[in-house]
């Protein structure tokens, strides 16, 4: 009952909007879906997944979450849309709302693109942010929290390292904040050039070799080659040796520590290829949990907008 | 009953094929759908939306209309199709028909592309034209007529201005003809270079400032930048001042006159941005009506081809 | 009963894996579907069609086969996927499996791409090869066999010519092998540069004019212009005269002989345009049969992986 009232949001665009109890309630609901809970919509709801940036796992995961909840998913291909004729994002959303789409899941390269879409009377839609520029990626953050919570039963006192391309990662940004709120102790590692002094208030920066045997969670970030295209000097093997989770480093991890990665993985760069599916890796489990977390998020915004016959 | 027999077409490709009573019957049926009428297909029907030109609103609107009628919509991406291997449109349609698709909704850059698809025994499909080159766009035309009919209760004596890129607009072409048939008085405005003497038989060309306080409907057309790519001298602010619906001009409109636009809008070019969602604007209502008009069109061609168990 | 146990495969990736009885059982099951057999899945199954090479007929045919069997088809667009971020095919499949996709239908330009996907415990999916590089195309091969079997009632003693771009055709490769296994006599024709001595063990090479009045099946292959892009000297009219099925040659065919083509057709190159839909042509029937053959294949791999509640 408490969970239900907490998981009733007008929109889900930023982890910053969510207090600790709401995060816990969403994770709890996701676990219920994982264990077979069903939801019946009393009225049909059309959803559109608007991915202006490439994605396999987030896009497919949202689509499967939508279908499992009984929504009708409308094809939206940005390359074939009127966006290519110069239409604004607001006008494209206005169009989709006018033709009857009631859930918009959006990934867009512009930071906080959603600000112009919120609280618009002409947009009677439920909105979920599936990633904004270098901003946030709340569904990834929630599935990470669900995976940690499932493994350790809670966050208090847990030591979590976030390693790698911190500056470009919307996952890192969301996670450092929510982990601190939830009571975990955050550490950072990776190239210092990709570390921002503003992260200091969330945790401590340490070299990989000092971190690896201390932490409970080793959260590796993807090197976003597409955002470093000007950097011809980037050497993958060198990165792996200095900042990656090598097989040698993995052996020094605590016996019950886990490895996480949001995907897609650059095998042999962030992570030795053999670690991707090793027993300590939660990579596949994170993706599995993603569907259930997204079902909980969708239910929450449908309720928050009285859609699908949900109160 | 009369409506039903009129809305039973083998194909819907051109407004020229439709007499006044059929147009009225389709609008009437669309209004029934808008007020909740349901249709049950007795047999499953597969539809494919073949959009060889970009579109958000028309594509999504047809897809939602199809799904609301219970059709099964098959993914068709022209970039990933055999068209890129040089297959002709006829052969692609032959393929879709052979695998069981029974409704084809096609947008194509070639004028009257549909001629080679009609009356082909090997193509046992229902066909709807969603836009051909600089030809026609019947579903847009019908949704425009529905929106005018809803607002004014009829067409007789109504003064309707069509303003802007008349030469390139398939909407303009369909609308001037059908408006005249329905008893409205048509006016034109916009750059004279984009006006064709052949339009004279449908209505009168006037400068914007002489038109704006006389008409009941101000139908603004999109400047199709993608068709004026060679024209580097085009100045948006200048266009707006000379031919656009500025805030000043809008104030001079009759109090019950309405503003229409087929979308996507170039805000600040055809139309002052603040007018898009002003009380006189029917922009959102047009898109809303589009779904219901398309449901009526689809029902009509399904009946005309005895598909879905419809007589 | 026998058919059922034979049509229960862990994966369907190569015709080489299938013995004669399995091929016959799959064709038999496809004929049952063609005559109205229904299959009810006891549990929902998500399918993804991963087409890394362009296709209309194979892609749409699989999608319709999936939907007719009640599967839920998830949108997968390789251009918009993480493959463009450098993700491996294995990791993309791992992702789709993790989010709940259980049937993967894959077309990929790499020969035998499927080897790295088979027998992977982390990939609890049913896999169908929809074309690998210059390798195989088993669903096309089976629909060809079904069409021949339907026409002639069997294969024993039948004379089948495979004509054209033999080196690049995955259809040719699969078909020459399976036709020989099934008891047919295979002949080849077309440019000698596109003929490989290794085909000698399957049949005899003859000039078109010696073949045309002897064979029961004239199987024309598509000239794959996209794979001959460096060959500016290719002359279509010349090819047609030397190696194509001209109207003149068609007249010399046996009265009950049939013409086949996997599509898409280059009209006037492999085949005179007027022959595409002539009475002897099975071009449309092949595409029609394709849906039923794919239904049989999908059922087989669902059974082989105990998916959808099928034993």
XYZ file of C-alpha atoms in Angstrom, chain A residues 46 67 71-88 90-92 94-102 120-124, chain B residues 51 53-57 59-61 63-64 67-68 75-77 79 107 170 222 225-226 263-267 276-277 283-285 287-289 291 294:
74
model
C -0.299 3.408 -26.750
C 4.375 -5.363 -23.882
C 0.672 -1.622 -23.747
C 0.540 -1.228 -27.516
C 3.939 -0.084 -28.804
C 3.974 2.243 -31.811
C 6.933 2.247 -34.162
C 8.982 5.468 -33.976
C 12.085 5.773 -36.121
C 13.733 9.206 -35.670
C 15.562 8.910 -39.018
C 12.214 8.508 -40.802
C 10.364 11.083 -38.714
C 9.575 14.717 -39.317
C 12.473 15.572 -37.012
C 14.512 15.289 -40.204
C 12.320 18.075 -41.621
C 13.322 20.319 -38.711
C 10.390 19.675 -36.403
C 11.128 20.459 -32.745
C 8.087 19.492 -28.454
C 6.082 19.508 -31.701
C 6.891 15.855 -32.382
C 2.575 17.142 -29.460
C 1.877 15.123 -32.603
C 2.239 11.786 -30.872
C -0.008 12.948 -28.021
C -2.622 14.207 -30.489
C -2.812 10.878 -32.302
C -3.322 9.089 -29.018
C 0.096 8.050 -27.665
C 0.020 8.293 -23.852
C 2.483 21.153 -20.588
C -1.312 20.982 -20.644
C -1.237 20.171 -24.358
C 0.894 17.079 -23.632
C -1.336 14.747 -21.617
C 6.715 5.252 -46.122
C 9.376 9.627 -47.524
C 9.797 10.795 -43.936
C 6.761 11.321 -41.782
C 5.830 11.266 -38.124
C 2.221 12.302 -37.988
C 2.790 7.316 -40.356
C 1.935 7.126 -36.649
C -1.646 8.173 -37.267
C -0.527 2.875 -37.445
C -2.760 3.840 -34.534
C -4.350 -0.967 -34.394
C -7.560 0.552 -33.085
C 7.232 -3.497 -39.821
C 8.382 -2.066 -43.174
C 11.563 -0.018 -43.316
C 16.034 1.631 -46.060
C 3.836 7.295 -49.335
C -0.073 17.991 -52.230
C 4.507 24.360 -44.640
C 12.793 23.625 -47.073
C 13.867 20.162 -48.249
C 2.318 20.129 -39.877
C 5.190 19.901 -39.325
C 5.226 23.638 -38.585
C 8.195 25.914 -39.166
C 7.496 28.078 -36.133
C 0.359 27.209 -32.786
C -1.665 26.433 -29.679
C -3.519 22.337 -35.320
C -3.840 19.747 -32.540
C -7.477 18.987 -33.413
C -3.991 15.660 -35.861
C -6.549 14.189 -33.462
C -9.148 13.948 -36.243
C -6.759 9.049 -36.642
C -7.949 7.145 -41.337
